[in-house]
XYZ file of C-alpha atoms in Angstrom:
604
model
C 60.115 114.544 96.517
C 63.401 113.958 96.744
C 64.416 115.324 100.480
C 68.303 116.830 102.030
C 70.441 115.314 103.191
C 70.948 114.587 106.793
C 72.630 118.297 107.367
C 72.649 120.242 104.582
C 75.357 123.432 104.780
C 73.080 126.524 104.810
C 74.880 129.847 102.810
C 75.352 131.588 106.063
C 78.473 131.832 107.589
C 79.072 128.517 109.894
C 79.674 129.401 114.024
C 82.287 126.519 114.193
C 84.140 125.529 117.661
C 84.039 126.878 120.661
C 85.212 125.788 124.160
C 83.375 126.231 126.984
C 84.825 126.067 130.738
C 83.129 124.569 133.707
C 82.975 128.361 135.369
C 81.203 129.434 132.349
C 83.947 131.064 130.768
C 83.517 130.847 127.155
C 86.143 131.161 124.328
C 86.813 130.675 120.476
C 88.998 128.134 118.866
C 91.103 129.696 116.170
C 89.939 132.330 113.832
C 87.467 130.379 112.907
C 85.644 129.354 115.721
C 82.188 130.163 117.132
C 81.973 133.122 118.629
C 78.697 132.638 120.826
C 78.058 136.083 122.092
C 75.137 136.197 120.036
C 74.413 132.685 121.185
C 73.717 132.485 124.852
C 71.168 129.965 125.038
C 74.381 127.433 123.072
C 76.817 128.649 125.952
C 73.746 127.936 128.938
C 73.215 124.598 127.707
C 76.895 123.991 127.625
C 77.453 124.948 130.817
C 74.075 122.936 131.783
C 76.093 119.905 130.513
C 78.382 119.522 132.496
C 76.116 119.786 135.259
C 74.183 117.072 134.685
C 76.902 114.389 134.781
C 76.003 113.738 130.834
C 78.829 113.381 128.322
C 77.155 114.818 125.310
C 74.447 116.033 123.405
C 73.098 116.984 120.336
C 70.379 118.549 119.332
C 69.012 121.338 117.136
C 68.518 125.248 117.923
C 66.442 127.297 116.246
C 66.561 131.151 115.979
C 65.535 134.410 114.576
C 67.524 135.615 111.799
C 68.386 139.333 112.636
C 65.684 141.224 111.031
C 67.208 143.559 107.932
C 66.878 147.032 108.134
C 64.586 147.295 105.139
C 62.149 144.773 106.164
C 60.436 145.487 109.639
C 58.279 143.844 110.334
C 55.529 145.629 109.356
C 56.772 146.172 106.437
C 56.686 142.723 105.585
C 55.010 141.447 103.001
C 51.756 139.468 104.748
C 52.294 136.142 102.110
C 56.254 135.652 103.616
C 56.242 132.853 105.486
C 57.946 133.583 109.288
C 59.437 129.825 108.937
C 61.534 131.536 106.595
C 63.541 134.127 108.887
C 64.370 131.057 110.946
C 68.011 130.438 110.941
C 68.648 126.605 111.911
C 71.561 125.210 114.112
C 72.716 122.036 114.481
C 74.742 121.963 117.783
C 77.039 118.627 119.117
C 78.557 119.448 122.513
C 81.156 116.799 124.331
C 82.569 117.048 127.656
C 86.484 116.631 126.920
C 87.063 114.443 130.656
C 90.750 115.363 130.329
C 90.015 119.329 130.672
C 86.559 119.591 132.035
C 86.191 121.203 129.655
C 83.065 121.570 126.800
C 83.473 121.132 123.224
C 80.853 123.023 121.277
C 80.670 122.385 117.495
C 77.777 124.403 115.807
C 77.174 124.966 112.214
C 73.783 127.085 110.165
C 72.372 124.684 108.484
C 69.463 124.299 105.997
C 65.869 122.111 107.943
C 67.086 118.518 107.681
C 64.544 116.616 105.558
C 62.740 119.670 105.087
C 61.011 119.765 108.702
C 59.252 123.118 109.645
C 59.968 124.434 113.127
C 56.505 123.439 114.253
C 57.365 120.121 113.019
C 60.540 119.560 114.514
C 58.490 120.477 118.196
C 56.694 117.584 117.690
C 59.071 115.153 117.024
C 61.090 116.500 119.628
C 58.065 115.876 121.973
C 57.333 112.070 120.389
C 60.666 111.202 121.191
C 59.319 111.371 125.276
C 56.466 109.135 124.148
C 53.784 111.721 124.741
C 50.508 110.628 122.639
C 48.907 113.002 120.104
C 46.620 114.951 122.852
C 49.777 115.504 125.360
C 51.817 117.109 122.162
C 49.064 119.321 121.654
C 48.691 119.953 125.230
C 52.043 121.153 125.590
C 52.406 123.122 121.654
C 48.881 124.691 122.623
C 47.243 123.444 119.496
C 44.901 120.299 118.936
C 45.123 116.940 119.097
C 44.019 117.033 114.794
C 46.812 119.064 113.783
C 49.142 116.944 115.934
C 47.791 113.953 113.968
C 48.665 115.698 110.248
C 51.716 117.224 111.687
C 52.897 113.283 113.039
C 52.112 111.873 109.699
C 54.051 114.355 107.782
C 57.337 113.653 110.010
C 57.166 110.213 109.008
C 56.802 110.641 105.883
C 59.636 113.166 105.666
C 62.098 110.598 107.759
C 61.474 108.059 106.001
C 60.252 106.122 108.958
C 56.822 103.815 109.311
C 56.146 104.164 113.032
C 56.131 106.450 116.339
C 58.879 104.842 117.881
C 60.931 103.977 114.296
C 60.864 108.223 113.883
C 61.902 109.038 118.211
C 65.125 106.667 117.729
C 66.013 108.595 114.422
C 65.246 111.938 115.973
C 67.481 110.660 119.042
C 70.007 109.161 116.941
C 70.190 111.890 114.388
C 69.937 114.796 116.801
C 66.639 116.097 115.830
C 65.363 116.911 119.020
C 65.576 120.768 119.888
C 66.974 122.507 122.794
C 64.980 124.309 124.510
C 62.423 121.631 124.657
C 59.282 122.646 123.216
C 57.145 123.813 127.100
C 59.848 122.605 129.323
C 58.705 118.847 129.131
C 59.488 117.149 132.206
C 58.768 113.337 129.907
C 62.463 114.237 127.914
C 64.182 114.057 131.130
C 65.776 110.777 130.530
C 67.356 111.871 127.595
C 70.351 114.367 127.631
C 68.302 116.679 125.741
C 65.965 117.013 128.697
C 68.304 116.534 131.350
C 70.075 119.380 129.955
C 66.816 121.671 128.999
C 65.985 120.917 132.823
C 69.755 122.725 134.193
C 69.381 125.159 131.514
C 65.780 126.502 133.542
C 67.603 126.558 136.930
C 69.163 128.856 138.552
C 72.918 128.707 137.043
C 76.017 130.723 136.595
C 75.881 133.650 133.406
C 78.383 132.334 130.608
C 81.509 135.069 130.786
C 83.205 135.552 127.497
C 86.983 135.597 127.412
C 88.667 138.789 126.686
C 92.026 137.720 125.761
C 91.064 137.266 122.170
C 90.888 134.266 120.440
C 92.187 130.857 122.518
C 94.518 128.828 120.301
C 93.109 125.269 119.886
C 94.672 122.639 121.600
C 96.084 120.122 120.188
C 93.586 117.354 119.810
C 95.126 113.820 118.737
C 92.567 111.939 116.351
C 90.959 108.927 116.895
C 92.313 106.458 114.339
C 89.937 103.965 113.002
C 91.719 100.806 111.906
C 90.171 99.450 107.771
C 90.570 96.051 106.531
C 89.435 96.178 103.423
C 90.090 93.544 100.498
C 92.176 95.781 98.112
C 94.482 93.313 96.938
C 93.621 90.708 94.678
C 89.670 89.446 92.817
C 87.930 91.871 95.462
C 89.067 94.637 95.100
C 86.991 96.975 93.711
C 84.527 96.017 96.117
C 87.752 96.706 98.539
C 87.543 100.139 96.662
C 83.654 101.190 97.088
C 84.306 100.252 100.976
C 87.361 102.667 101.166
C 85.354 105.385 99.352
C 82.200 104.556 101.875
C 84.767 105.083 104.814
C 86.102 108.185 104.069
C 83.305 110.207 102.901
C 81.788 109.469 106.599
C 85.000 110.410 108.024
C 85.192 113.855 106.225
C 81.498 114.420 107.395
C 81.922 113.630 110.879
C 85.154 115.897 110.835
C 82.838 118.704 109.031
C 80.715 118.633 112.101
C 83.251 118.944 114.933
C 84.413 114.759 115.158
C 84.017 113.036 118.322
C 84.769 114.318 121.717
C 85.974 117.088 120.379
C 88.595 114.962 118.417
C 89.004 114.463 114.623
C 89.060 111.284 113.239
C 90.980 109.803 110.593
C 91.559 106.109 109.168
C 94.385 103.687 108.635
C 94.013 101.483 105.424
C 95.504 98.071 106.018
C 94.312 96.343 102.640
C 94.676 92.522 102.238
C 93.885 89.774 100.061
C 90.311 88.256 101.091
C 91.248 84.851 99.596
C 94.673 84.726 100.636
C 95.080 84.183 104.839
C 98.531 85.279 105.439
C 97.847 88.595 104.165
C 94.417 88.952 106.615
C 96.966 87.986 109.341
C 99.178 90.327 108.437
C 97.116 93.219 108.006
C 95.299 92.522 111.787
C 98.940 92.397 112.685
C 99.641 95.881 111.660
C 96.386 97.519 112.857
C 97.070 95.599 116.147
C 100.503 97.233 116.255
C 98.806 100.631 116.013
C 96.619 99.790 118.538
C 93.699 102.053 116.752
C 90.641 101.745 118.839
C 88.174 100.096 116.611
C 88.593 98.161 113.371
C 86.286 98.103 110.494
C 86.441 95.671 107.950
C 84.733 94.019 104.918
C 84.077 90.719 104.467
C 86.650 87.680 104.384
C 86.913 84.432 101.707
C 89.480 82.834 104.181
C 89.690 81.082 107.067
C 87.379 82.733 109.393
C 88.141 81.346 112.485
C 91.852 81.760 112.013
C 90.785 85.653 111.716
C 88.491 86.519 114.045
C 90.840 84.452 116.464
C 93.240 87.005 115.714
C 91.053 89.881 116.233
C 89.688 88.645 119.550
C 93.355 88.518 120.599
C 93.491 91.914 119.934
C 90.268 92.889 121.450
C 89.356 96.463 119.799
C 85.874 96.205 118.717
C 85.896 94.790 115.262
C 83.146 95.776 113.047
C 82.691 93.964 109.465
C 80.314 93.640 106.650
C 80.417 89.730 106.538
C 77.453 87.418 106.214
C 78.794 84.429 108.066
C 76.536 82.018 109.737
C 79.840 80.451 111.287
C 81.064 84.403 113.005
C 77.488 84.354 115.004
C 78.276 81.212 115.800
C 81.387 81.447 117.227
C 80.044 84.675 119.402
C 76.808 83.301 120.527
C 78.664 80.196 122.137
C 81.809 82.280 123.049
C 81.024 85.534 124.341
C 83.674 85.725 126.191
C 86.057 85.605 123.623
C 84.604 86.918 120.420
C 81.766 89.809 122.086
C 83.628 92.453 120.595
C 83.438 91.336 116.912
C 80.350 92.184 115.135
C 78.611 91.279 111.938
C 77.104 94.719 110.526
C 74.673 92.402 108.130
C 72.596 89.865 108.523
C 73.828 86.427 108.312
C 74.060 84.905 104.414
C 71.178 81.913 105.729
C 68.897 84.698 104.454
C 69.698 83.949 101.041
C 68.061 80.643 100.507
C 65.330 82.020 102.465
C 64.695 85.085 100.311
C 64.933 83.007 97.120
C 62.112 81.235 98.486
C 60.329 83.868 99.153
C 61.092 85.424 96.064
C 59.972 82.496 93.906
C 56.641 81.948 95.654
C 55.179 85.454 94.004
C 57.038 84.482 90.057
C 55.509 82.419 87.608
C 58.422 80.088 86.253
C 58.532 78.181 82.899
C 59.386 75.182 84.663
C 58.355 74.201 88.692
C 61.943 73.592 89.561
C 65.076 74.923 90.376
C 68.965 74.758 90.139
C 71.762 75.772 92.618
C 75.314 76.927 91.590
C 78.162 77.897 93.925
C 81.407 77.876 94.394
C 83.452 74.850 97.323
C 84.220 78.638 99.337
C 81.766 78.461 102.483
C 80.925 82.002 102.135
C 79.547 81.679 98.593
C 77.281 78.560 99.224
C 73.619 79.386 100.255
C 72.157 76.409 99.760
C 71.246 73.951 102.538
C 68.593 71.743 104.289
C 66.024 74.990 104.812
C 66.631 75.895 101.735
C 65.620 72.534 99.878
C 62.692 72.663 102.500
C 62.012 76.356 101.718
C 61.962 75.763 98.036
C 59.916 72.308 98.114
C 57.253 73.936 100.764
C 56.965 76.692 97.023
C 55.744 73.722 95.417
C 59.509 73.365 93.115
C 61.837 70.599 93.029
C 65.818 70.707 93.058
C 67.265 69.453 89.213
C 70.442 69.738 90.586
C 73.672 71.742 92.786
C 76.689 72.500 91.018
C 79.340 73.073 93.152
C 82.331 74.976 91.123
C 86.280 73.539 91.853
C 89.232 75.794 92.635
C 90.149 78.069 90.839
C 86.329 78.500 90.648
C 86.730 79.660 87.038
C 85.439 76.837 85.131
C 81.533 77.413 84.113
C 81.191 74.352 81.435
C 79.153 71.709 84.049
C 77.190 74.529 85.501
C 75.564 75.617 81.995
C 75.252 72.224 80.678
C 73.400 71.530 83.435
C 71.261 74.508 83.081
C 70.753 73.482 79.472
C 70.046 70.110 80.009
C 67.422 70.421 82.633
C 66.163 73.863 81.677
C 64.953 74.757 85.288
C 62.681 77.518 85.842
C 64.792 79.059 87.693
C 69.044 79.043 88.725
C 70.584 80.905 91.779
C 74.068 81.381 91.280
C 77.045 82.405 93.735
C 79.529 83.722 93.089
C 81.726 86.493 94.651
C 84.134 87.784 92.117
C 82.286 90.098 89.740
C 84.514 89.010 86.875
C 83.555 85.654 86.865
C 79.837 86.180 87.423
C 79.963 88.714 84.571
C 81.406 85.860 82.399
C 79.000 83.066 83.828
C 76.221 85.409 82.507
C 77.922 85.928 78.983
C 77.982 82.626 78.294
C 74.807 81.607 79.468
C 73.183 84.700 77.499
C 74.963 83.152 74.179
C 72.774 80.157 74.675
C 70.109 80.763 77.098
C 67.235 78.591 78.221
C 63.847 79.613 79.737
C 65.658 80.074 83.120
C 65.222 82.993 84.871
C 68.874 83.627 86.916
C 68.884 84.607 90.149
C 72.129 85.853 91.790
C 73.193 86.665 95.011
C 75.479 89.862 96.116
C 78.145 90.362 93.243
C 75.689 92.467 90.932
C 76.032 95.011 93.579
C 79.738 95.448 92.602
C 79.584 98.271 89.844
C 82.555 96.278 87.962
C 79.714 93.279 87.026
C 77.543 95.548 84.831
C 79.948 96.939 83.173
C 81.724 93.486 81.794
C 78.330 92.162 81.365
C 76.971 94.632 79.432
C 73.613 93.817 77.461
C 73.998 90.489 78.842
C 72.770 91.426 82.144
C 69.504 92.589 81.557
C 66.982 91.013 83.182
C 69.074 89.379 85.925
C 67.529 89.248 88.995
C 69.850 89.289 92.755
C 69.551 90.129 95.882
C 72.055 91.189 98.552
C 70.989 91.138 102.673
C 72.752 94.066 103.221
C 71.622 97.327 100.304
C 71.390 100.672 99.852
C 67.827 101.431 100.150
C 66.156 103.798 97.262
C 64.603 106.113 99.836
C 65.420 109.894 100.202
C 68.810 108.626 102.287
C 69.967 106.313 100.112
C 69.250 108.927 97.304
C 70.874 111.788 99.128
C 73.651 109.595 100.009
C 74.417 108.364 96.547
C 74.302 112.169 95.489
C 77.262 113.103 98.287
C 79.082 110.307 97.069
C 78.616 111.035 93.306
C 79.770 114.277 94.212
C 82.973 113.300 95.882
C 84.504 110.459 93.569
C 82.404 111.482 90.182
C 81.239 107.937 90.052
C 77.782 106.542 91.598
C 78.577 103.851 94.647
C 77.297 100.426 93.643
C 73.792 99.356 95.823
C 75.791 97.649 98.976
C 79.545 97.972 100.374
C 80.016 101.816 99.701
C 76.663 102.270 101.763
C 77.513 99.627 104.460
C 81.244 101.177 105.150
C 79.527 104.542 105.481
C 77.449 103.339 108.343
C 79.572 101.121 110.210
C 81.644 104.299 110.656
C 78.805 106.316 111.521
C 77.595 103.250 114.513
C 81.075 103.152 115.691
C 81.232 107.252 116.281
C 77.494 107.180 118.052
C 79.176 105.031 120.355
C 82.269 106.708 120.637
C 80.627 110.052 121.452
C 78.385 108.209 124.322
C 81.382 108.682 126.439
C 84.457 109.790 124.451
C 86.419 106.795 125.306
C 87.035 104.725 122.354
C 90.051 103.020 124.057
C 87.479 101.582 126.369
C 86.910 98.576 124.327
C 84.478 96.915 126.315
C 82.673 99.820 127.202
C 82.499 100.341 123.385
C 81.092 97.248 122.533
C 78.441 97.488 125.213
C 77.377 100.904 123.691
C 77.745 99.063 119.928
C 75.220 96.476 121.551
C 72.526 98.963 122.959
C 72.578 101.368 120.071
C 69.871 101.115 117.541
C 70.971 103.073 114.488
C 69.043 103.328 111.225
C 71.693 104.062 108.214
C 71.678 104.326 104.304
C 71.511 100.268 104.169
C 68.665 100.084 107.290
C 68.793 99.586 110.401
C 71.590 98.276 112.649
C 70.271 96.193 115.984
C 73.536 94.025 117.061
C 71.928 93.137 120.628
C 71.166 89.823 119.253
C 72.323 86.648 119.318
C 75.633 86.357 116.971
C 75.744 89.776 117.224
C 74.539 90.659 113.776
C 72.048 92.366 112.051
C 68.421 91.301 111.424
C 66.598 90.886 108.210
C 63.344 91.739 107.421
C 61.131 90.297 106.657
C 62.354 86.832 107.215
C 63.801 87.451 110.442
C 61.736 90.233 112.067
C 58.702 91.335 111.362
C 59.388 95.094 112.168
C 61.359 96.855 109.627
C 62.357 99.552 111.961
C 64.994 96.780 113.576
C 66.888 95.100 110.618
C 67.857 95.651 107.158
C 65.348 94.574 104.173
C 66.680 91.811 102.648
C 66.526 93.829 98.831
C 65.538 91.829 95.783
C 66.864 93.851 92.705
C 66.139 93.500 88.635
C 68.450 94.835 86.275
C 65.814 96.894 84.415
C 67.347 99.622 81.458
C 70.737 98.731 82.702
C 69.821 99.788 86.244
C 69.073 98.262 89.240
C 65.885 98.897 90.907
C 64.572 97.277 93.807
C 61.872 94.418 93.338
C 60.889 93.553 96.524
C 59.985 93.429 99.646
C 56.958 95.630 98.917
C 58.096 98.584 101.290
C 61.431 99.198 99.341
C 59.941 98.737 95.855
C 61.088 101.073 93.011
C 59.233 98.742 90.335
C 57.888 95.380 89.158
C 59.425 91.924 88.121
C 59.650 91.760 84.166
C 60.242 88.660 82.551
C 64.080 88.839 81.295
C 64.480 89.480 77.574
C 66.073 85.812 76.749
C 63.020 84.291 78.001
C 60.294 86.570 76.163
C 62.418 85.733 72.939
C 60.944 82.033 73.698
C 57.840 82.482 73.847
């Protein structure tokens, strides 16, 4: 079943803004603001905010839709479900420090992920760590229907354990106010601090009677993007920009952060060409935006994230470099603000292993092609190890010369030896396309395994027909669950073209991390407070999940790095299957089977 989106707009009219004083005084913003009269548990817990020394929460409200005049209710038919009347809120209040003031964004929205109200109780209850019987202890029902109820959150988040499902809830803001019985075990969490104020003693909310208060003036927070539009990557540079902004029209949708819009600044550079990374640091540095996001860079890396330490906004990018956690694991000091949003690109000769242990190959060997770039080349000492502990030897590593173009020693090789197998690197979709032209002209029983540039929707289109039957993998994907489904569909919607299965996805979330910490105080200028919060956060987004308290600050991947899916991003094995890609492998993330490729049935 395919399930909605995150927060999906309900056809009721949406509350909006309001602004909500520390005397309880409560007002609209604008004509279109909320106007929370009918609201007064929204204004309570505002008010209960900024009592408990908390910057922000979000959560979700539930309510009674006003019952129509036709239908009382005992009039009602006895087969309408009372889950239906319910009118859903999702709610994001943040304490503006300047003002003292509270921000209050709600909007009517339809149950995320198609939760029932009962259901939402008891993940808002899991999320304390209560165990089945204290749930039921505090929803007055048994410890049995607890159990079902438990299994069908996590099947409807997408999540495989207890604690996987309470950080979504958290992170997502899936816990509802007030807290199912008044649990005293939430307390830690600003949901329960402020369910615990709200059941005190407190001041009424008083509703302004001026009229409407004209919004203030509210600055955005300018996120900083340097993306690769220039030059062989850019329509990777593209799917990133697209990525961006989608999450930045969402997040403005739902109120921004701290009661602030956001908006980006597109500095786009040439990947392979370093005097245009340097100058486009130079002019987000000049801007001083709070944050830059970025993809990933073919240049000289230290030069760059020298550059960016210099700086020293948190710099977020979707890079797989073994050297970047490096450089941060034995210089904190300098580089702890830069972070790797993917796991590092040792994974790939890893995977491959991994990959080749459960295939059946022509041949018990394999070959290696990639390019003299460091960020392209994948193989290495563990991964001759890897590959020999599979029970396959090496025929041979073709290394490709600038201007990395030239494919005539790679295929003769994998003509002459014929290995059962070829991984091939290369980062420019054009010239992978064209590698896999040629080799489909005259192909050998050699099943080719690439990493990354499939994901780049320019690579199946020059391939064409070509391409079927290519296997690759990519340590960073979007998964083929119900949020990597329902995000495709948004951004389908917005650009009238599908994203391709990485970059788009990975963009989307690193703005989504970088506003969860944002909103944890509402000081984005703080840049080492910032990175602290980017560095305790666990969020789980469209490509998995994002835990960058490790060393190298970068993510995990499973399952070669951790065990525990619920802390890193699967490390997705694809096969271009019908001119799709569907996901091989690992076994949780599977949307199919490995086929033997066309070329090499046609030899049997």
């Amino acid at each position: 079943m395919l399930h909605r989106p995150r927060y999906e707009e309900a056809s009721g009219p949406l509350p909006g803004m309001a602004r909500v004083s520390a005397d309880g005084t409560v007002e609209r913003l604008d004509g279109v603001g909320a106007d929370l009269r009918g609201r007064p548990l929204l204004a309570r817990a505002a008010t209960a905010l900024l009592r408990s020394g908390r910057d922000a929460v979000t959560f979700m409200a539930v309510e009674r839709s006003a019952e129509p005049e036709a239908e009382r209710p005992s009039e009602r038919s006895a087969e309408r479900s009372p889950d239906r009347d319910a009118l859903w809120v999702h709610v994001s209040m943040t304490v503006a420090r300047e003002t003292g003031d509270v921000m209050v964004s709600a909007a009517e929205v339809a149950p995320p992920y198609e939760l029932t109200p009962r259901e939402l109780d008891v993940l808002t209850l899991l999320a304390g760590g209560l165990t089945n019987t204290a749930v039921a202890g505090y929803l007055g029902t048994s410890p049995r229907t607890v159990s079902k109820q438990v299994e069908s959150v996590l099947a409807k988040l997408g999540q495989a354990t207890r604690s996987g499902v309470a950080a979504f809830a958290v992170d997502h803001g899936l816990l509802r106010l007030p807290v199912p019985g008044g649990c005293p075990e939430l307390t830690a969490l600003a949901v329960g601090a402020v369910d615990r104020l709200m059941r005190e003693p407190g001041p009424l909310p008083r509703f302004a009677t001026a009229g409407v208060a004209p919004r203030r003036p509210a600055t955005p927070y300018e996120i900083g993007l340097l993306l690769p539009l220039v030059g062989a990557s850019s329509e990777d540079g593209e799917q990133m920009r697209r990525g961006a902004e989608l999450a930045v029209e969402e997040l403005n949708a739902r109120g921004g952060v701290a009661g602030r819009p956001v908006r980006t600044h597109v500095s786009a550079v040439d990947s392979l060409d370093a005097d245009s990374v340097t100058a486009g640091l130079a002019e987000l540095a000049a801007r001083q935006v709070p944050a830059i996001v970025g993809g990933y860079l073919l240049t000289d890396e230290r030069a760059s994230y020298e550059l960016a330490a210099d700086y020293g906004a948190p710099y977020l990018n979707i890079g797989t470099s073994d050297l970047q956690a490096e450089w941060v694991r034995d210089e904190p000091g300098r580089f702890g603000r830069i972070f790797q949003t993917g796991p590092t690109r040792g994974n790939y000769g890893r995977g491959f292993a991994r990959f080749l242990e459960g295939v059946r190959l022509r041949r018990p060997s394999v070959g290696f092609v990639e390019t003299t770039m460091p960020d392209t080349q994948t193989f290495s000492e563990e991964t001759a190890r890897l590959v020999g502990r599979a029970g396959l030897g090496i025929d041979f590593l073709v290394r490709l010369e600038p201007p990395h173009d030239d494919w005539s020693r790679a295929l003769r090789a994998i003509r002459e030896h014929a290995p059962g197998a070829v991984m091939v690197t290369h980062h420019v979709p054009e010239q992978a396309a064209a590698f896999q032209r040629a080799f489909a002209q005259e192909p050998s029983p050699t099943l080719v395994y690439m990493v990354y540039t499939p994901a780049v929707p320019q690579f199946l289109e020059l391939a064409g027909q070509a391409a079927e039957g290519v296997v690759w993998a990519t340590v960073t994907g979007r998964y083929g669950d119900s949020r990597g489904r329902a995000f495709a569909e948004r951004f389908a919607r917005r650009y009238g073209a599908a994203p391709g299965r990485s970059v788009a996805s990975a963009a989307y979330d690193q703005i989504n991390l970088l506003a969860l910490a944002w909103s944890a105080h509402g000081r984005p200028h703080d840049f080492g407070l910032v990175a602290r919060d980017l560095r305790t956060i666990v969020y789980r987004g469209v490509n998995g999940a994002y835990d960058l308290d490790r060393g190298g600050q970068t993510s995990v991947a499973f399952p070669d790095e951790i065990p525990d899916p619920s802390l890193g991003q699967a490390h997705l094995v694809f096969q271009i299957q019908g001119g799709r890609h569907r996901v091989i492998g690992p076994t949780p993330y599977a949307e199919g089977t490995f086929r033997q490729p066309p070329w090499m049935n046609a030899q049997q």
